[in-house]
Amino acid sequence: DHKLMKRCMELYAQAGHSSGMLKGLYPNTGDYLVGPFPLYIADMFGSYYKYTGDKDFIKTWWQQFITNIRAFNKIADNRDDLLLCVYPMPEKTKEKNPGKRSGNADWRGVNSNYSCLYLLALRTAVYLAGEIGETDGVSDMVRRIAVLEKTIPAAFWDADKKTFKDNTETDIFSGFPPFWALIAEAVPEDIMPLLLNNFKKNLLPFFDNGFNPDGGYAFNPPYGHYFLDILYKAGLADVAESCMKEGWGWMLTQGFKTTTEHFPTAESRDSRCHAWGANPAYALSRHVLGINFDMQTGLNNVEINIKPGSVEWAKGVFPHPLGGIEIEWHLEEGKIIIDSIIVPDGVAFTVKK
């Protein structure tokens, strides 16, 4: 829904903080920020543009967007390696990995998660600047990208565990850093096979105790939008399936009719009806049904790219402004057999072999 997304981005752009960052919530008088949301918003601007080509929108809100980026530049400039330390680590802190995962990252200290999101935001800013003809500050952002591509793996890659850790000050491995490193393209070619080959071992089981969130778990539902998507793109469909079966499958066993904000325990008071928690529907539609769009030519050119994983057949409909896109396929001796593809008038499609 481009109109809804556009309106959300307008509201974000109007919600400026005194630091220059964007608050990540509806404009109000509250003087606070919502964690890493200012960096998520930068990625949202990029996604909106890639699917719409709306240069006028980017130009209209460019000053707010780039001010948000520059606020993080100031933090990064406190260190030669440009790694972000948004929440300084308390003195004399040296924690080992906790006994159970919290479903969230450790955002403190010189931080892998923040640094990767910062790198992703810089890439988005350079891309959008090129699209609308902005040149001010671009060379500096390109320089920052080159530095972070080297310093992120140097600071956070653990050769023994074959994954990335959360910060330089502790031995905490929440499971979030390898996701953000993949998404931000911060994984060097020489360690990529090591990371991918050990991803399943380092992430699963989704629930630490194997059956419910009380013992700890890998990540909260909203993060699935980023994490399930990158798992499929990285060729780790089996890991994505395990996360959905264990995590969201647990919601079904509890009789929930809607998806939740977190994987709730008996004591938690989180939202039990949270739209961000419904992201498996998006991941399954994009990757298992295989319905994607050619960003260069727009929504009227559909690319069918099926990643079945262990799924043997699928049938579904993906919404489109001109009508539903319907697809049905099944496997025969390990090969994908497409039974039918129906697209609305005015929509073309290609199938990726």
Coordinates of N, CA and C in Angstrom, one line a residue, residues 85-204:
C85 N 28.7 3.8 19.3 CA 28.5 3.6 20.7 C 27.4 4.6 21.1
V86 N 26.2 4.2 21.0 CA 25.0 5.0 21.3 C 24.7 5.0 22.8
Y87 N 24.8 3.8 23.4 CA 24.6 3.7 24.8 C 25.9 3.2 25.5
P88 N 26.7 4.1 26.1 CA 28.0 3.6 26.6 C 27.8 2.5 27.6
M89 N 28.7 1.6 27.6 CA 28.7 0.5 28.6 C 29.1 1.0 30.0
P90 N 28.3 0.5 31.0 CA 28.7 0.9 32.4 C 30.1 0.5 32.7
E91 N 30.8 1.3 33.5 CA 32.2 0.9 33.9 C 32.3 -0.4 34.6
K92 N 33.4 -1.1 34.4 CA 33.7 -2.4 35.0 C 32.7 -3.5 34.6
T93 N 32.1 -3.3 33.4 CA 31.1 -4.3 33.0 C 31.9 -5.3 32.1
K94 N 31.8 -6.6 32.4 CA 32.4 -7.6 31.6 C 31.5 -8.9 31.7
E95 N 30.4 -8.9 31.0 CA 29.4 -9.9 31.1 C 29.7 -11.0 30.0
K96 N 29.5 -12.2 30.5 CA 29.5 -13.3 29.5 C 28.1 -13.5 28.9
N97 N 28.0 -14.3 27.9 CA 26.7 -14.6 27.3 C 25.7 -15.0 28.4
P98 N 24.5 -14.4 28.5 CA 23.6 -14.7 29.5 C 23.1 -16.2 29.4
G99 N 22.5 -16.7 30.4 CA 22.0 -18.1 30.4 C 20.9 -18.3 29.4
K100 N 20.1 -17.3 29.1 CA 19.0 -17.4 28.1 C 19.0 -16.2 27.3
R101 N 18.5 -16.3 26.1 CA 18.3 -15.2 25.2 C 17.1 -14.4 25.5
S102 N 17.1 -13.1 25.2 CA 15.9 -12.3 25.6 C 15.0 -12.0 24.4
G103 N 15.4 -12.4 23.2 CA 14.6 -12.1 22.0 C 15.0 -10.7 21.5
N104 N 16.0 -10.1 22.1 CA 16.5 -8.8 21.6 C 18.0 -8.8 21.6
A105 N 18.5 -7.8 21.0 CA 20.0 -7.6 21.0 C 20.5 -6.9 22.2
D106 N 21.8 -6.9 22.5 CA 22.4 -6.0 23.4 C 22.9 -4.8 22.7
W107 N 22.2 -3.7 22.9 CA 22.5 -2.5 22.2 C 23.5 -1.6 22.8
R108 N 24.2 -2.0 23.9 CA 25.1 -1.2 24.6 C 26.5 -1.2 24.0
G109 N 27.3 -0.2 24.5 CA 28.7 -0.3 24.1 C 29.0 0.0 22.7
V110 N 30.3 -0.2 22.3 CA 30.7 -0.2 20.9 C 30.0 -1.3 20.2
N111 N 29.0 -1.0 19.4 CA 28.0 -2.0 19.1 C 27.9 -2.5 17.7
S112 N 27.9 -3.8 17.5 CA 27.8 -4.4 16.2 C 26.4 -4.1 15.5
N113 N 25.4 -4.2 16.3 CA 24.0 -4.0 15.7 C 23.8 -2.6 15.2
Y114 N 24.2 -1.6 16.1 CA 24.1 -0.2 15.6 C 25.0 0.1 14.5
S115 N 26.2 -0.5 14.5 CA 27.2 -0.1 13.4 C 26.7 -0.7 12.1
C116 N 26.1 -1.9 12.1 CA 25.6 -2.5 10.8 C 24.4 -1.7 10.3
L117 N 23.5 -1.3 11.2 CA 22.4 -0.5 10.8 C 22.8 0.9 10.3
Y118 N 23.9 1.4 10.9 CA 24.5 2.7 10.4 C 25.0 2.5 9.0
L119 N 25.7 1.4 8.8 CA 26.3 1.1 7.5 C 25.2 1.0 6.4
L120 N 24.1 0.3 6.8 CA 23.0 0.2 5.9 C 22.3 1.5 5.6
A121 N 22.2 2.4 6.6 CA 21.6 3.7 6.4 C 22.5 4.6 5.5
L122 N 23.8 4.5 5.6 CA 24.8 5.2 4.7 C 24.6 4.7 3.3
R123 N 24.5 3.4 3.1 CA 24.3 2.9 1.7 C 23.1 3.4 1.1
T124 N 22.0 3.5 1.9 CA 20.7 4.0 1.5 C 20.8 5.5 1.1
A125 N 21.5 6.2 1.9 CA 21.7 7.7 1.7 C 22.4 8.0 0.4
V126 N 23.5 7.2 0.2 CA 24.3 7.4 -1.0 C 23.4 7.1 -2.3
Y127 N 22.7 6.0 -2.2 CA 21.8 5.6 -3.3 C 20.8 6.6 -3.6
L128 N 20.1 7.1 -2.5 CA 19.0 8.1 -2.8 C 19.6 9.4 -3.2
A129 N 20.8 9.8 -2.7 CA 21.4 11.0 -3.2 C 21.7 11.0 -4.7
G130 N 22.1 9.8 -5.2 CA 22.4 9.7 -6.6 C 21.1 9.8 -7.4
E131 N 20.0 9.2 -6.9 CA 18.8 9.2 -7.6 C 18.2 10.6 -7.7
I132 N 18.4 11.5 -6.8 CA 17.8 12.8 -6.8 C 18.8 13.9 -7.1
G133 N 20.0 13.5 -7.4 CA 21.0 14.5 -7.8 C 21.7 15.3 -6.7
E134 N 21.6 14.8 -5.5 CA 22.3 15.5 -4.4 C 23.7 15.1 -4.3
T135 N 24.6 16.0 -4.1 CA 26.0 15.7 -4.0 C 26.7 16.1 -2.7
D136 N 26.1 16.9 -1.9 CA 26.6 17.4 -0.7 C 26.8 16.3 0.3
G137 N 28.0 16.0 0.7 CA 28.3 15.0 1.7 C 28.4 13.6 1.2
V138 N 28.2 13.4 -0.1 CA 28.2 12.0 -0.6 C 29.6 11.4 -0.5
S139 N 30.6 12.1 -0.9 CA 32.0 11.6 -0.8 C 32.3 11.2 0.6
D140 N 31.9 11.9 1.6 CA 32.2 11.6 3.0 C 31.4 10.3 3.4
M141 N 30.2 10.2 2.9 CA 29.5 8.9 3.2 C 30.1 7.7 2.6
V142 N 30.6 7.9 1.4 CA 31.3 6.8 0.7 C 32.5 6.4 1.5
R143 N 33.2 7.4 2.0 CA 34.4 7.1 2.8 C 34.0 6.3 4.1
R144 N 33.0 6.7 4.7 CA 32.5 6.0 5.9 C 32.1 4.6 5.6
I145 N 31.5 4.4 4.5 CA 31.1 3.0 4.1 C 32.4 2.1 4.0
A146 N 33.4 2.7 3.3 CA 34.6 1.9 3.1 C 35.3 1.6 4.5
V147 N 35.2 2.5 5.4 CA 35.8 2.3 6.7 C 35.1 1.2 7.4
L148 N 33.7 1.3 7.5 CA 32.9 0.3 8.2 C 33.0 -1.1 7.7
E149 N 33.1 -1.2 6.4 CA 33.2 -2.5 5.7 C 34.4 -3.3 6.3
K150 N 35.4 -2.6 6.7 CA 36.6 -3.2 7.3 C 36.5 -3.3 8.8
T151 N 36.0 -2.3 9.5 CA 36.1 -2.3 11.0 C 35.0 -3.1 11.6
I152 N 33.9 -3.3 11.0 CA 32.8 -4.1 11.6 C 33.3 -5.6 11.7
P153 N 33.7 -6.2 10.7 CA 34.2 -7.6 10.9 C 35.4 -7.7 11.7
A154 N 36.3 -6.7 11.7 CA 37.5 -6.7 12.5 C 37.2 -6.7 14.0
A155 N 36.2 -5.9 14.3 CA 35.8 -5.7 15.7 C 34.9 -6.8 16.3
F156 N 34.0 -7.4 15.5 CA 32.9 -8.2 16.0 C 32.9 -9.6 15.6
W157 N 33.7 -10.0 14.6 CA 33.7 -11.4 14.2 C 34.5 -12.2 15.2
D158 N 33.9 -13.3 15.6 CA 34.5 -14.3 16.5 C 34.9 -15.5 15.8
A159 N 36.2 -15.8 15.6 CA 36.6 -16.9 14.8 C 36.3 -18.2 15.4
D160 N 36.2 -18.3 16.7 CA 35.9 -19.6 17.4 C 34.5 -19.9 17.2
K161 N 33.6 -19.0 17.5 CA 32.2 -19.3 17.4 C 31.6 -19.1 15.9
K162 N 32.4 -18.5 15.1 CA 32.1 -18.3 13.7 C 30.8 -17.5 13.5
T163 N 30.7 -16.5 14.3 CA 29.6 -15.6 14.2 C 30.0 -14.2 14.7
F164 N 29.1 -13.2 14.7 CA 29.4 -11.9 15.2 C 28.9 -11.7 16.6
K165 N 29.6 -10.9 17.4 CA 29.1 -10.7 18.8 C 28.5 -9.3 18.8
D166 N 27.8 -9.0 19.9 CA 27.0 -7.7 20.0 C 27.9 -6.5 20.2
N167 N 29.0 -6.6 21.0 CA 29.8 -5.4 21.3 C 31.2 -5.8 21.6
T168 N 32.0 -4.8 21.7 CA 33.5 -5.1 22.0 C 33.8 -5.4 23.5
E169 N 32.9 -4.9 24.3 CA 33.2 -4.9 25.8 C 32.8 -6.2 26.5
T170 N 31.9 -7.0 25.9 CA 31.4 -8.2 26.5 C 31.5 -9.4 25.6
D171 N 31.2 -10.6 26.2 CA 31.1 -11.8 25.4 C 29.7 -12.2 25.1
I172 N 28.9 -11.2 24.8 CA 27.4 -11.5 24.6 C 27.2 -11.8 23.1
F173 N 26.6 -12.9 22.8 CA 26.2 -13.3 21.4 C 24.7 -13.5 21.4
S174 N 24.0 -12.4 21.1 CA 22.5 -12.5 21.2 C 21.9 -13.2 20.0
G175 N 22.7 -13.3 18.9 CA 22.2 -13.9 17.6 C 21.8 -12.8 16.6
F176 N 21.6 -11.6 17.0 CA 21.2 -10.5 16.1 C 22.3 -10.0 15.2
P177 N 23.6 -9.9 15.7 CA 24.6 -9.3 14.8 C 24.9 -10.0 13.5
P178 N 24.8 -11.3 13.4 CA 25.0 -11.9 12.0 C 23.9 -11.6 11.1
F179 N 22.7 -11.4 11.6 CA 21.6 -10.9 10.7 C 21.9 -9.6 10.1
W180 N 22.2 -8.6 11.0 CA 22.5 -7.2 10.6 C 23.7 -7.2 9.7
A181 N 24.7 -8.0 10.0 CA 25.9 -8.0 9.1 C 25.6 -8.4 7.7
L182 N 24.7 -9.5 7.6 CA 24.3 -9.9 6.3 C 23.5 -8.9 5.5
I183 N 22.6 -8.3 6.3 CA 21.7 -7.3 5.6 C 22.5 -6.0 5.2
A184 N 23.4 -5.6 6.0 CA 24.3 -4.4 5.7 C 25.4 -4.7 4.7
E185 N 25.5 -6.0 4.3 CA 26.6 -6.4 3.4 C 28.0 -6.1 4.1
A186 N 28.1 -6.5 5.3 CA 29.3 -6.3 6.1 C 30.1 -7.5 6.3
V187 N 29.8 -8.6 5.6 CA 30.5 -9.9 5.8 C 31.4 -10.1 4.7
P188 N 32.7 -10.1 4.9 CA 33.7 -10.4 3.9 C 33.6 -11.7 3.2
E189 N 34.0 -11.8 2.0 CA 33.8 -13.1 1.2 C 34.5 -14.2 1.9
D190 N 35.7 -14.0 2.6 CA 36.4 -15.1 3.1 C 35.8 -15.7 4.4
I191 N 34.9 -15.0 5.1 CA 34.2 -15.5 6.2 C 32.8 -15.9 6.0
M192 N 32.2 -15.5 4.8 CA 30.8 -15.7 4.5 C 30.5 -17.2 4.6
P193 N 31.3 -18.1 4.0 CA 30.9 -19.6 4.1 C 30.9 -20.1 5.6
L194 N 31.9 -19.6 6.4 CA 31.9 -20.0 7.8 C 30.7 -19.5 8.5
L195 N 30.2 -18.3 8.3 CA 29.0 -17.7 8.9 C 27.8 -18.5 8.5
L196 N 27.6 -18.7 7.2 CA 26.4 -19.4 6.8 C 26.4 -20.9 7.2
N197 N 27.5 -21.5 7.2 CA 27.5 -23.0 7.5 C 27.3 -23.2 9.0
N198 N 27.5 -22.1 9.8 CA 27.2 -22.3 11.3 C 26.0 -21.5 11.8
F199 N 25.3 -20.9 10.9 CA 24.2 -20.1 11.2 C 23.1 -20.9 12.0
K200 N 22.8 -22.0 11.5 CA 21.8 -22.9 12.1 C 22.2 -23.3 13.5
K201 N 23.4 -23.7 13.6 CA 23.9 -24.2 15.0 C 23.8 -23.0 16.0
N202 N 24.2 -21.8 15.5 CA 24.3 -20.7 16.4 C 22.9 -20.1 16.8
L203 N 21.9 -20.3 15.9 CA 20.6 -19.7 16.1 C 19.6 -20.6 16.7
L204 N 19.5 -21.9 16.3 CA 18.5 -22.8 16.7 C 18.9 -23.7 17.9

